[in-house]
Coordinates of C-alpha atoms in Angstrom, one line a residue:
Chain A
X99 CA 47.1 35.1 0.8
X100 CA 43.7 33.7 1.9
X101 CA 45.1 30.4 -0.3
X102 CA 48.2 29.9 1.6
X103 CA 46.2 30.4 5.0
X104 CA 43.8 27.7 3.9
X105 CA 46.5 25.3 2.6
X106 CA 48.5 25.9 5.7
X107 CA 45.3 25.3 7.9
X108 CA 44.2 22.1 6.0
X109 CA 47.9 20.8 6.8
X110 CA 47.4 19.6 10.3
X111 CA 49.9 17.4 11.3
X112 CA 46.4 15.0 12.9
X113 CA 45.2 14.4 9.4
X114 CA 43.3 12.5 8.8
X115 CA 42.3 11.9 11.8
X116 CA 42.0 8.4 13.4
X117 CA 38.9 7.1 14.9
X118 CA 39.8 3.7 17.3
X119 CA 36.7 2.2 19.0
X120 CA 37.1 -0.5 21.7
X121 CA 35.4 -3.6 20.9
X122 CA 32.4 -3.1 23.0
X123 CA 32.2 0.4 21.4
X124 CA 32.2 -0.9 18.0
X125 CA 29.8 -3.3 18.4
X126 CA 27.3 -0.6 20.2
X127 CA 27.9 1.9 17.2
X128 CA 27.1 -0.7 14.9
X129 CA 24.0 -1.6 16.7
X130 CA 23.4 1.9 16.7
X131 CA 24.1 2.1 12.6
X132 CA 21.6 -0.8 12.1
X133 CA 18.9 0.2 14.4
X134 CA 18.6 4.3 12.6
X135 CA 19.0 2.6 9.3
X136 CA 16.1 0.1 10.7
X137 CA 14.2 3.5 11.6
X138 CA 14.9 4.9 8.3
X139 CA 13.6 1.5 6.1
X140 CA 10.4 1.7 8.4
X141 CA 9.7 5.7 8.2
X142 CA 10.4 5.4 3.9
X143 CA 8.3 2.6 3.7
X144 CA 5.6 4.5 5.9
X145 CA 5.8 7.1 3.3
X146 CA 5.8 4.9 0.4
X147 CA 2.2 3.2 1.6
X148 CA 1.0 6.6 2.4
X149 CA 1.5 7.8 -1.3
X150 CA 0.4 4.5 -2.6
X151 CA -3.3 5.3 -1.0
X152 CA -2.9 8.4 -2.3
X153 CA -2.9 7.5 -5.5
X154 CA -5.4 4.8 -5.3
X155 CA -7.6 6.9 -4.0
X156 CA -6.8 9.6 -7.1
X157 CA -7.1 6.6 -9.4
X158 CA -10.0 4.9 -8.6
X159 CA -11.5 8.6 -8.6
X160 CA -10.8 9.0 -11.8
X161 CA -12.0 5.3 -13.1
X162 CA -15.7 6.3 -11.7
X163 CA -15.3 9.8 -13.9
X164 CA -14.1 7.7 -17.0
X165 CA -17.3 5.1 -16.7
X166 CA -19.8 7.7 -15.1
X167 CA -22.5 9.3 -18.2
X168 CA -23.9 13.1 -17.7
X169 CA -26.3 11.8 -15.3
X170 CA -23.5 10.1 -12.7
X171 CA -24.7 6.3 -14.0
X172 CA -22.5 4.1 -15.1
X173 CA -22.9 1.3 -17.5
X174 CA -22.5 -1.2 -14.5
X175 CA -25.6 0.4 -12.7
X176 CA -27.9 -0.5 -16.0
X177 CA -27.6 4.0 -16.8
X178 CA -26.5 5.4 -20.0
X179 CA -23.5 3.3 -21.6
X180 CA -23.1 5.3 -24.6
X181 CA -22.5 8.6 -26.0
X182 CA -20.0 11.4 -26.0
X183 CA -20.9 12.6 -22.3
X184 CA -19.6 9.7 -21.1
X185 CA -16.4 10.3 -19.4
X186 CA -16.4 13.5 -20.3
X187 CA -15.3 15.1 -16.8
X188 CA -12.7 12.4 -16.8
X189 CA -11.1 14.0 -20.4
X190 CA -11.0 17.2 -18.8
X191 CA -9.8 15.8 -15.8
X192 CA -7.0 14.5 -17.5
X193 CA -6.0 17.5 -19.7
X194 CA -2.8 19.1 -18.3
X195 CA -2.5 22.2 -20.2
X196 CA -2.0 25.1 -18.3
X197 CA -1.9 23.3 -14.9
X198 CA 1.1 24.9 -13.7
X199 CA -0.1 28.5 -14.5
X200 CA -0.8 31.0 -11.8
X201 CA 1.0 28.6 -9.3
X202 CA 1.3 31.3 -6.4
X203 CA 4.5 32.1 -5.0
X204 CA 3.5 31.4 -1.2
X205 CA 3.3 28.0 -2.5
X206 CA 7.1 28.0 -1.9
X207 CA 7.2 28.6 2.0
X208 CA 9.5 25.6 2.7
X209 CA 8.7 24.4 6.4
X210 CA 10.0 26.4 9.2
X211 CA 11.5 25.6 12.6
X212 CA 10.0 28.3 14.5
X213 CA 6.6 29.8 13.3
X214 CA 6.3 32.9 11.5
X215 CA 6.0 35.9 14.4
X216 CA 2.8 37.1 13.0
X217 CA 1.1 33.9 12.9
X218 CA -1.1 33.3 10.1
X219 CA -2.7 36.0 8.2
X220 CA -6.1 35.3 9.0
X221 CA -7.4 39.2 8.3
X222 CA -6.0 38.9 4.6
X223 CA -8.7 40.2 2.4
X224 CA -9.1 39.9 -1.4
Chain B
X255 CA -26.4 -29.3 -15.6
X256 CA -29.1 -31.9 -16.9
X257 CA -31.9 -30.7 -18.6
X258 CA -35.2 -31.7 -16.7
X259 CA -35.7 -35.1 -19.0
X260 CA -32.9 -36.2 -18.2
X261 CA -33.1 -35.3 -14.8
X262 CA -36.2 -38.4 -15.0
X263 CA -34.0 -40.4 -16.8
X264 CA -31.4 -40.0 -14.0
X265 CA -34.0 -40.7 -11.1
X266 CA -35.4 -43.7 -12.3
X267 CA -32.3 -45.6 -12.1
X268 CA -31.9 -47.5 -8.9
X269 CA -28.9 -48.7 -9.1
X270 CA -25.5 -47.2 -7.7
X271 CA -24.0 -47.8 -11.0
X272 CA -26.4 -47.1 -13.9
X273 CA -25.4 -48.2 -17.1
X274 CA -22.9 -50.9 -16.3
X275 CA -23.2 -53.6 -18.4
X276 CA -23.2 -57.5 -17.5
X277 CA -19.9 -58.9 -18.0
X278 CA -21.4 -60.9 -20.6
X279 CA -22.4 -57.9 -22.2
X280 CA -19.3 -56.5 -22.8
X281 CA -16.9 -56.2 -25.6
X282 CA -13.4 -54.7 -25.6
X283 CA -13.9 -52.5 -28.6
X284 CA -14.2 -49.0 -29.5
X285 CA -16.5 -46.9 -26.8
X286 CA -18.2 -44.9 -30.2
X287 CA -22.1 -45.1 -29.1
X288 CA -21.9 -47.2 -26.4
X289 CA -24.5 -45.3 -24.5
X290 CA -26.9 -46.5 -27.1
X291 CA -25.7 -49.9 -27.2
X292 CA -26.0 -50.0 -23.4
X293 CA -29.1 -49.0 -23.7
X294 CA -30.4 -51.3 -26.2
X295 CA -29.5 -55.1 -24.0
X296 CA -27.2 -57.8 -25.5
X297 CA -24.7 -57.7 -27.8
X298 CA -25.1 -59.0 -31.4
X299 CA -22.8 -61.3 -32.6
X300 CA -21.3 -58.1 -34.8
X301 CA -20.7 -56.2 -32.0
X302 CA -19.4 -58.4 -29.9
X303 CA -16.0 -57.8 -30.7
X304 CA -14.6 -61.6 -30.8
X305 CA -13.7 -61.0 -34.0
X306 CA -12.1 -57.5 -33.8
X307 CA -8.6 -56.8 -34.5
X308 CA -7.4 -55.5 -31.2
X309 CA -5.0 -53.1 -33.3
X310 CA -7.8 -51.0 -35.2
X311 CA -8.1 -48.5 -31.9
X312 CA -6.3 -47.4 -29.2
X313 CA -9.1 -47.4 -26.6
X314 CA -9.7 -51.2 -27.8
X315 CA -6.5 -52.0 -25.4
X316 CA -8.8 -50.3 -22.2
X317 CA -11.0 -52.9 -20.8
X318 CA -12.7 -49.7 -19.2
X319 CA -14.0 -48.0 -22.4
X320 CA -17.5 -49.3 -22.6
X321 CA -18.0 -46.9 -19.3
X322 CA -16.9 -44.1 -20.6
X323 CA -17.2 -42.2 -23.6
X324 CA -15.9 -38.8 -25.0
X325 CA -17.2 -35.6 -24.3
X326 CA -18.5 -33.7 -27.1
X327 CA -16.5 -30.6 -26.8
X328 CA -13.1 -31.4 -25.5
X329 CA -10.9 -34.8 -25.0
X330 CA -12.2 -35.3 -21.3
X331 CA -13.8 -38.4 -20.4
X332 CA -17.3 -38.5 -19.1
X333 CA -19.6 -41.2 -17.7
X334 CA -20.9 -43.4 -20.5
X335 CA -24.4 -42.1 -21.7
X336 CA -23.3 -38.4 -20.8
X337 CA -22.6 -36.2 -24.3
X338 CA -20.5 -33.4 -22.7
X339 CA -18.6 -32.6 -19.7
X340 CA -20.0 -30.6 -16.9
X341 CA -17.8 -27.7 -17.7
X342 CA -18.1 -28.0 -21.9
X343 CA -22.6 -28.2 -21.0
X344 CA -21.7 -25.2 -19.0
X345 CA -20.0 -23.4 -21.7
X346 CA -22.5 -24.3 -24.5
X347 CA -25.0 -24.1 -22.1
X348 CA -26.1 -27.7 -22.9
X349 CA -27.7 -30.4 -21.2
X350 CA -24.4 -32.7 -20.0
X351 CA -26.6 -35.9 -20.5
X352 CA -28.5 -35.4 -23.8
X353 CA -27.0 -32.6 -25.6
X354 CA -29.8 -30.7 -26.2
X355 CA -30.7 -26.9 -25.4
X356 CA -30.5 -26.5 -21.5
X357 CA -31.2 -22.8 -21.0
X358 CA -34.4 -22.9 -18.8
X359 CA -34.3 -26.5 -17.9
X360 CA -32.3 -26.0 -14.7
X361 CA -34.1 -27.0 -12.0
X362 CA -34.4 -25.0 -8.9
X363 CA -31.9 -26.5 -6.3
X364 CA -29.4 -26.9 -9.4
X365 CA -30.0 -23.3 -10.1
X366 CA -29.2 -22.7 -6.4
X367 CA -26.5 -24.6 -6.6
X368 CA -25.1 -22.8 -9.7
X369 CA -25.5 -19.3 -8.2
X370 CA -24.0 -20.6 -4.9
X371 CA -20.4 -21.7 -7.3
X372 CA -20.1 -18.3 -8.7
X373 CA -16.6 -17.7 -7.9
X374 CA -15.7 -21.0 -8.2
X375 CA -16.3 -23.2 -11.2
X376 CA -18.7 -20.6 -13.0
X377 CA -16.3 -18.0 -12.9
X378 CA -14.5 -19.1 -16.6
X379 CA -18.2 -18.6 -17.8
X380 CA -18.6 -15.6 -16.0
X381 CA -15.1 -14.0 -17.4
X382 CA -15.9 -15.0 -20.5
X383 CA -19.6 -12.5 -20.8
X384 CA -18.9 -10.1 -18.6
X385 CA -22.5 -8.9 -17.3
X386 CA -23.0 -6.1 -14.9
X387 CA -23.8 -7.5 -11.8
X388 CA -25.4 -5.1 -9.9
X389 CA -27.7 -4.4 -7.0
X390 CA -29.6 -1.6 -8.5
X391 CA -32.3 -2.4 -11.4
X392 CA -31.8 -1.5 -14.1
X393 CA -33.6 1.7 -15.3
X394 CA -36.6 1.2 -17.3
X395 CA -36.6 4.1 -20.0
X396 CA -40.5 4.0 -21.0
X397 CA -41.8 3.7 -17.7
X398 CA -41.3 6.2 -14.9
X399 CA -38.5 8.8 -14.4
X400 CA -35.0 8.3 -15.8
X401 CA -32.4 7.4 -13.3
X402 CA -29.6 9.0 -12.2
X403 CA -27.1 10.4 -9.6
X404 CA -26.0 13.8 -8.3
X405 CA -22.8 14.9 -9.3
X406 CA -21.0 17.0 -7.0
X407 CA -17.6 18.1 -6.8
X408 CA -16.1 18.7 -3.3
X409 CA -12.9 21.1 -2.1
X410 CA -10.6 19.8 0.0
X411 CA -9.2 22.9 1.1
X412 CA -5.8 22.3 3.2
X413 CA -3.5 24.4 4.9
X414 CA 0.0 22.9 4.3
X415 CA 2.2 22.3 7.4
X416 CA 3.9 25.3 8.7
X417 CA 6.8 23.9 11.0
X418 CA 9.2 20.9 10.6
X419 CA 8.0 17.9 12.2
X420 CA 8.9 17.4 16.2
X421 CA 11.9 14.5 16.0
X422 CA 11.6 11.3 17.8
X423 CA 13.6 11.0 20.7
X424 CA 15.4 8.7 19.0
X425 CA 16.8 10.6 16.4
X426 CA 17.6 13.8 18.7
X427 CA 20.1 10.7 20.4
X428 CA 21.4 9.7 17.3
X429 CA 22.1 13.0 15.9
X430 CA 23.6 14.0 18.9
X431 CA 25.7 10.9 18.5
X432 CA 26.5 11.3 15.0
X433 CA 27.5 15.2 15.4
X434 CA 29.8 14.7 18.3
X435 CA 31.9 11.4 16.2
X436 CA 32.2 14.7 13.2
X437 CA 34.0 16.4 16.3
X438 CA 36.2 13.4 16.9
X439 CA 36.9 13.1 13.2
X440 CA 37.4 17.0 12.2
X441 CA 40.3 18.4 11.9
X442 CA 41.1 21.1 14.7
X443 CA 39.7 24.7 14.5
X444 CA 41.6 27.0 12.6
X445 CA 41.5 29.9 15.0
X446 CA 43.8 32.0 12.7
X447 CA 42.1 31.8 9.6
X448 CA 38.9 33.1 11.0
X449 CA 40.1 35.9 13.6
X450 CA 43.0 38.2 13.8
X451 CA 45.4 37.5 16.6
X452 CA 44.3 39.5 19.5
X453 CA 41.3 41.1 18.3
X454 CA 38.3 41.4 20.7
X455 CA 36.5 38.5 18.6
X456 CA 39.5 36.8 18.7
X457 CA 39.4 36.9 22.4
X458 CA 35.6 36.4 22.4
X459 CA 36.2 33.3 21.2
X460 CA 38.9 32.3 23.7
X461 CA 37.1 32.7 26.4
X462 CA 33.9 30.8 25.0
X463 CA 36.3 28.2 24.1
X464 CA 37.3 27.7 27.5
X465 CA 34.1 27.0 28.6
X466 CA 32.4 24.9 25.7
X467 CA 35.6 22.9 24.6
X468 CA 34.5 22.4 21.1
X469 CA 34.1 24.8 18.4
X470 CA 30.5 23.8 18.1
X471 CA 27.9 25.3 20.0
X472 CA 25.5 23.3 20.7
X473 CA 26.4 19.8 21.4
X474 CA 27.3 19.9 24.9
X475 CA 31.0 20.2 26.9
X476 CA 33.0 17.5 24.8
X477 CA 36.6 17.9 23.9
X478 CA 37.3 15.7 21.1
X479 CA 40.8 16.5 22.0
X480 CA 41.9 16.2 25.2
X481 CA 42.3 12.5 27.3
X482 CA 38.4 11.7 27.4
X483 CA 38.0 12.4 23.5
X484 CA 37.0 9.0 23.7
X485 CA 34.3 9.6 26.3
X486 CA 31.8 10.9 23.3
X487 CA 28.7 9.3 24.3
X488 CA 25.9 11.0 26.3
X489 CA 24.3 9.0 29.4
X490 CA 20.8 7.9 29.4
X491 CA 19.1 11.0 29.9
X492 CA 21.3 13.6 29.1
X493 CA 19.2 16.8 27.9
X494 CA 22.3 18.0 25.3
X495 CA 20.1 15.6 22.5
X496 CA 17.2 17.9 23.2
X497 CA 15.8 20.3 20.7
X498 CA 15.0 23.0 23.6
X499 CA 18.0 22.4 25.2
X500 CA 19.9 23.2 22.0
X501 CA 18.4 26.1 20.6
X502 CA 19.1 27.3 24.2
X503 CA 22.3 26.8 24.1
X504 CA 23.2 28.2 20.5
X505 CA 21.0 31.6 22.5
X506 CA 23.3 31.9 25.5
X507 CA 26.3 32.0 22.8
X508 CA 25.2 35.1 21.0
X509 CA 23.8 36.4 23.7
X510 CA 27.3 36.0 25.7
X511 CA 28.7 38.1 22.0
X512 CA 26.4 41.0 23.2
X513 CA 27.2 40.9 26.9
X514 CA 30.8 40.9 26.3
X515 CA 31.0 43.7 24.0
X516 CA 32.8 46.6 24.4
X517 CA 30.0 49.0 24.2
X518 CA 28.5 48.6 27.7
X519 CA 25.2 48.6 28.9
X520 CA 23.6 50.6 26.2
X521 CA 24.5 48.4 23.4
X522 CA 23.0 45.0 25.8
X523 CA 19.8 46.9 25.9
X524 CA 19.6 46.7 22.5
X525 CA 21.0 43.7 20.9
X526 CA 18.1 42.0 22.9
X527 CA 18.3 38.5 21.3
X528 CA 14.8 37.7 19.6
X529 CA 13.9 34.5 20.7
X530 CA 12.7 32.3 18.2
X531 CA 8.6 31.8 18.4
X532 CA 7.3 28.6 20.7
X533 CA 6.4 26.0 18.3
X534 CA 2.9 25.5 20.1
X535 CA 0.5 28.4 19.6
X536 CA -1.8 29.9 21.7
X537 CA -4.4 28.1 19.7
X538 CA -3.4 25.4 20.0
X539 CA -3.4 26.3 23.8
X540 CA -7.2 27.4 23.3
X541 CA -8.0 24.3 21.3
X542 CA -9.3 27.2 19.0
X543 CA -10.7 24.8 16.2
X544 CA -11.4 27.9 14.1
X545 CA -7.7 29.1 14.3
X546 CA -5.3 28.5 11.5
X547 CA -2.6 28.6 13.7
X548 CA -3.0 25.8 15.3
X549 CA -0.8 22.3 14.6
X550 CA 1.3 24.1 12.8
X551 CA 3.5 21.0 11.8
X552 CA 0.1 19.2 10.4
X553 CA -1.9 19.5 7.6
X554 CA -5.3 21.3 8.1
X555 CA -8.2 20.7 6.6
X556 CA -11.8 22.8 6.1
X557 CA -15.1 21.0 7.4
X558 CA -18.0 22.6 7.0
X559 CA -21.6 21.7 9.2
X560 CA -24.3 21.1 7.2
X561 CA -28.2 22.1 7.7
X562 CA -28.3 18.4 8.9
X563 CA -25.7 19.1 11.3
X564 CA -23.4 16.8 9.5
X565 CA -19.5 17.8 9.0
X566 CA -18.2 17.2 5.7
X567 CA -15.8 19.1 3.1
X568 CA -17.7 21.8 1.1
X569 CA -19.3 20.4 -1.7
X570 CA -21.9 21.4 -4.7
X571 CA -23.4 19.8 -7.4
X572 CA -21.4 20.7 -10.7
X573 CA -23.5 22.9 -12.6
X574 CA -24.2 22.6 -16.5
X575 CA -21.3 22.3 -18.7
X576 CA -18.8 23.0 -15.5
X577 CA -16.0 20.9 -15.2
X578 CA -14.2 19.9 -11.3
X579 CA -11.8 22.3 -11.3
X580 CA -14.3 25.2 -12.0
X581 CA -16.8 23.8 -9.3
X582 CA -14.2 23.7 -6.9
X583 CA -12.7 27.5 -7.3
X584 CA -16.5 28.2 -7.3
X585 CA -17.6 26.2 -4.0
X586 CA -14.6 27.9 -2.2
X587 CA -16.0 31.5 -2.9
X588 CA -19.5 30.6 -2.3
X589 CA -18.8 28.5 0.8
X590 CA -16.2 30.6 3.1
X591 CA -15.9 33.7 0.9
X592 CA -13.9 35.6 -1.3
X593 CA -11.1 36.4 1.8
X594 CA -9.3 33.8 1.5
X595 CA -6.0 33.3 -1.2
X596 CA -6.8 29.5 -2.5
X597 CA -5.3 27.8 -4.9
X598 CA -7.3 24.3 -6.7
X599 CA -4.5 22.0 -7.1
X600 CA -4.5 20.7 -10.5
X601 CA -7.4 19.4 -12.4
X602 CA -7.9 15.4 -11.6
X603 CA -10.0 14.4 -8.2
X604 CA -8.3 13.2 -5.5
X605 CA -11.0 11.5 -4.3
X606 CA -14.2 10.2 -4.5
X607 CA -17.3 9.5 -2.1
X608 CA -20.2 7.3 -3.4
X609 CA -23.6 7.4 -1.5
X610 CA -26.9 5.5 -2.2
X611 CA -30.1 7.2 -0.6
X612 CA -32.2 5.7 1.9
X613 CA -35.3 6.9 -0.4
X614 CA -34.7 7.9 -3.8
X615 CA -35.4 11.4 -4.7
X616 CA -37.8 11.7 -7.6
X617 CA -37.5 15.2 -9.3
X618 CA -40.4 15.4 -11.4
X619 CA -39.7 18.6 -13.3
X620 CA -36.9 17.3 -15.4
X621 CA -38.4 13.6 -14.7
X622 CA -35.6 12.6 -12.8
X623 CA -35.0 9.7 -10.2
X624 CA -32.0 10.5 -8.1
X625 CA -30.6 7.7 -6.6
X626 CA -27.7 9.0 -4.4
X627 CA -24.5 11.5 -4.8
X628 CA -20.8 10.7 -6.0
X629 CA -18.7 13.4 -4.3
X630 CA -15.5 14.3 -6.3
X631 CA -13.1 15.7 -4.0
X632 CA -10.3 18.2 -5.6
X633 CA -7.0 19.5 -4.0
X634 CA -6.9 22.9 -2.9
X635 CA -4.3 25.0 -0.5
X636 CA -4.7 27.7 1.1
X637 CA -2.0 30.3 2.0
X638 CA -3.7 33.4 3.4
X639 CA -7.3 34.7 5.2
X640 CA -9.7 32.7 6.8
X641 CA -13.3 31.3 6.2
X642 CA -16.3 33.0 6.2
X643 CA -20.1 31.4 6.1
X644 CA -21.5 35.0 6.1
X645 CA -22.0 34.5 2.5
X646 CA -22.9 30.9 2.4
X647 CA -24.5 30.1 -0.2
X648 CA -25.1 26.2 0.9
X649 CA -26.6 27.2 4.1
X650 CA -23.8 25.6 6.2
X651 CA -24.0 26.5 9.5
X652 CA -20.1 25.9 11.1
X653 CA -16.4 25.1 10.2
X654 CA -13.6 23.9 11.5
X655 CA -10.1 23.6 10.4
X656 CA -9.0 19.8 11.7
X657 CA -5.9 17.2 11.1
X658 CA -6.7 14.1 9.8
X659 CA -7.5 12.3 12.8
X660 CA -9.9 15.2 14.0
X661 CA -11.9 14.7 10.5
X662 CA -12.1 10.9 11.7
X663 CA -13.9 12.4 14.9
X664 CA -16.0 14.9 13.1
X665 CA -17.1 12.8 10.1
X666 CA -19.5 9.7 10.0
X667 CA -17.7 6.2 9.7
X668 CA -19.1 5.9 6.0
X669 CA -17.5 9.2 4.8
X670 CA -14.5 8.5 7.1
X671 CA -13.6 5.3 5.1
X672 CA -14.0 7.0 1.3
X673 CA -11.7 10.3 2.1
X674 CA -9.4 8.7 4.4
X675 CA -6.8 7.4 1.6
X676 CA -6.5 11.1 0.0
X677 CA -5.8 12.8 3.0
X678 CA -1.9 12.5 4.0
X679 CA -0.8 11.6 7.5
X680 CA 1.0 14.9 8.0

């Protein structure tokens, strides 16, 4: 039943349906086209850049653990060069085991439209 | 690079040309030792080259080649009486005129000169022994206390962004534009499929349809239909691309549903549409930096104010064996409490902050010389409870939960331009 419905629905005697612009009206909805796909190039590459100082920031972080001794000197400041503290924060920095344990499900909560009519749970208490 | 007797050599000669021979004095032959022929006066009747075969070199053909000669180390040509090139005396660290050891025989101004070209012509040498070059001396281990730097880790505890992003009114106009072409290009509402004939929704919808013209709600009065289906584009202005304006109208619609049931007044009372929360706080009304309520669409972040009076992100040195990840979970507890549900993103920095002190800090107990901090910076969220410095164990005095540019206001210029890259625009 509900498949005949749909099939008779779906065979409108208008399909498909034609979309005629006028001249000027094609040329403005092209201008229209270009200028949001403009605004979308603009806004990615905004992100892009954004995530690319992210992770120069997150790298260069990590170089000064790789070079840095026990006592936070590095080679390059005349400190301690050698020996198996060096880098040592940077191995366990790197280690991944185990990173995505205890991930906690409120970690989750997608972005909303409207805020949450609670507001934020400032009174929660361990 | 000359070595100093050379240097002599070079300032006794007067002329502009040193070393160029009399045309009498010169042969066409090979240039091997011609400084030292140079040097020596006239030509012997052996070397004057009369008798030469001209075939026996191929410098014999260059009239030139009694002013120059070969460097020692590579095929470039140098000025007669010179043994190496600049750059091959550079290399072997060689004086360019005599060949011999040329280590401390720089003179001043050429040493001044040298240290002036670093980037330039002494950079192959440079590249090729790589020696720290560094501001700070280095540390002398027999005399005086060893040298080294705090470590600390810091948290950068965030609250993620609650709400969507507002749109720019540009996109509001172009969705509005796209969603009403869909109208134009959709196939008619199927009335039947969705209600029975003559059933109150049935007639619900009728009577909305009257007044809206399009099966969707909330896109203005456009009938993609009827004569002006053409007429789809909004005027400058128009408030049907607004956000308000739209969640308004998709309210009045169910609201209408309620009003025009059957059940009367009763059942209006209470199918009271709840209307959705405004998407500016009160806090954010209140400027209530201690909220975390407020910019709900940015990311917030935890400063904490010093003894010094100085706003940065909690931070402590790492203790012992600890590693970042440990510090951090630790500094959150012992900076704004155990109330609040954290999570330390990962375990890699996101950051670092590298500071030299004014006046190093000598630490004689563990004969220590402390010559600034390097601030490690981990990730951390937080999705419940608030901060509390009751129990602050680093004798911070204030906090504030900011967005990035707020942390620009809040934090010196110095700190500003090392955490600025890890914190996200959002």
């Amino acid at each position: 039943m509900a498949k005949s419905q749909i099939r008779y629905h779906l065979a409108h005697p208008l399909t498909p349906r034609p979309l005629r612009f006028s001249r000027l009206r094609a040329l403005r909805h092209w201008t229209i086209r270009r200028a949001y796909n403009l605004y979308r190039h603009q806004a990615r590459r905004t992100q892009e850049l954004e995530l690319e100082r992210q992770y120069n920031a997150m790298r260069d972080a990590c170089e000064a653990l790789r070079l840095m001794g026990a006592d936070g000197m590095m080679a390059a400041d005349g400190g301690s060069a050698g020996g198996k503290d060096v880098g040592r924060l940077y191995r366990i920095a790197m280690e991944k085991k185990g990173i995505w344990e205890g991930v906690p499900i409120e970690y989750a909560r997608t972005q909303m439209e409207a805020p949450p009519r609670e507001g934020w749970n400032h009174a929660w208490t361990r | 690079m000359v070595c100093a007797k050379c240097q002599k050599l070079l300032k006794k000669t007067e002329l502009a040309t040193p070393n160029v021979k009399k045309k009498n004095e010169m042969y066409f032959g090979s240039p091997a030792g011609s400084a030292k022929s140079a040097s020596k006066g006239s030509a012997t009747l052996g070397n004057t080259g009369v008798g030469k075969s001209k075939l026996l070199s191929k410098s014999a053909k260059n009239p030139y080649a009694a002013y120059s000669s070969t460097c020692g180390g590579c095929t470039t040509k140098v000025d007669s009486g010179k043994k190496f090139c600049q750059r091959c005396a550079f290399k072997q660290n060689a004086c360019a005129m005599c060949g011999g050891p040329a280590k401390e025989l720089i003179c001043k101004s050429c040493r001044e000169h040298l240290s002036r070209r670093k980037y330039s012509a002494a950079a192959a040498a440079v590249a090729e022994t790589p020696e720290p070059v560094s501001s700070i001396p280095p540390s002398t281990q027999a005399s005086g206390p060893k040298q080294a730097y705090q470590l600390r880790a810091g948290v950068v505890l965030s609250r993620p962004p609650q709400l969507t992003r507002d749109l720019t009114p540009f996109e509001k106009a172009f969705f509005l534009y796209q969603r009403r072409l869909n109208e134009r290009l959709a196939l008619p509402f199927t009335r039947y499929f969705y209600f029975k004939k003559d059933t109150p929704a049935d007639l619900e919808w009728k009577r909305k349809m009257k007044t809206r013209m399009t099966p969707a709600r909330d896109i203005g009065v456009y009938n993609a239909y009827g004569k002006e289906g053409w007429n789809d584009e909004v005027l400058v202005g128009a408030k049907e691309s607004e956000t308000e304006e739209q969640i308004e109208a998709l309210l009045k619609d169910v609201e209408a549903v309620s009003v025009g049931g059957a059940e009367g007044e009763a059942a209006k009372q209470e199918s009271a549409i709840d209307r959705p929360m405004p998407r500016t706080t009160e806090a954010d009304n209140l400027g209530d930096h201690k909220s975390l309520d407020r910019l709900l669409q940015r990311t917030l972040y935890l400063l904490v104010k010093n003894k010094e009076g100085r706003w940065t992100f909690p931070h402590d040195r790492i203790a012992g064996r600890e590693n970042l990840h440990q510090t951090a979970e630790r500094i959150i507890v012992q900076a704004g409490g155990v109330n609040m549900n954290t999570w330390v993103v990962g375990n890699a920095p996101i950051g670092h902050y590298n500071y030299d002190f004014q006046k190093t800090i000598v630490d004689l107990e563990k004969g220590v010389e402390e010559l600034g901090e390097r601030v490690f910076f981990m990730k951390a969220r937080i999705m419940a409870g608030q901060a509390n410095l009751e129990t602050n164990k680093f004798g911070d005095i204030d906090f504030k939960w900011l967005a990035k540019e707020e942390v620009e206001e809040s934090v010196t210029p110095r700190y500003w331009s090392a955490v600025r890259n890890m914190l996200a625009e959002r």
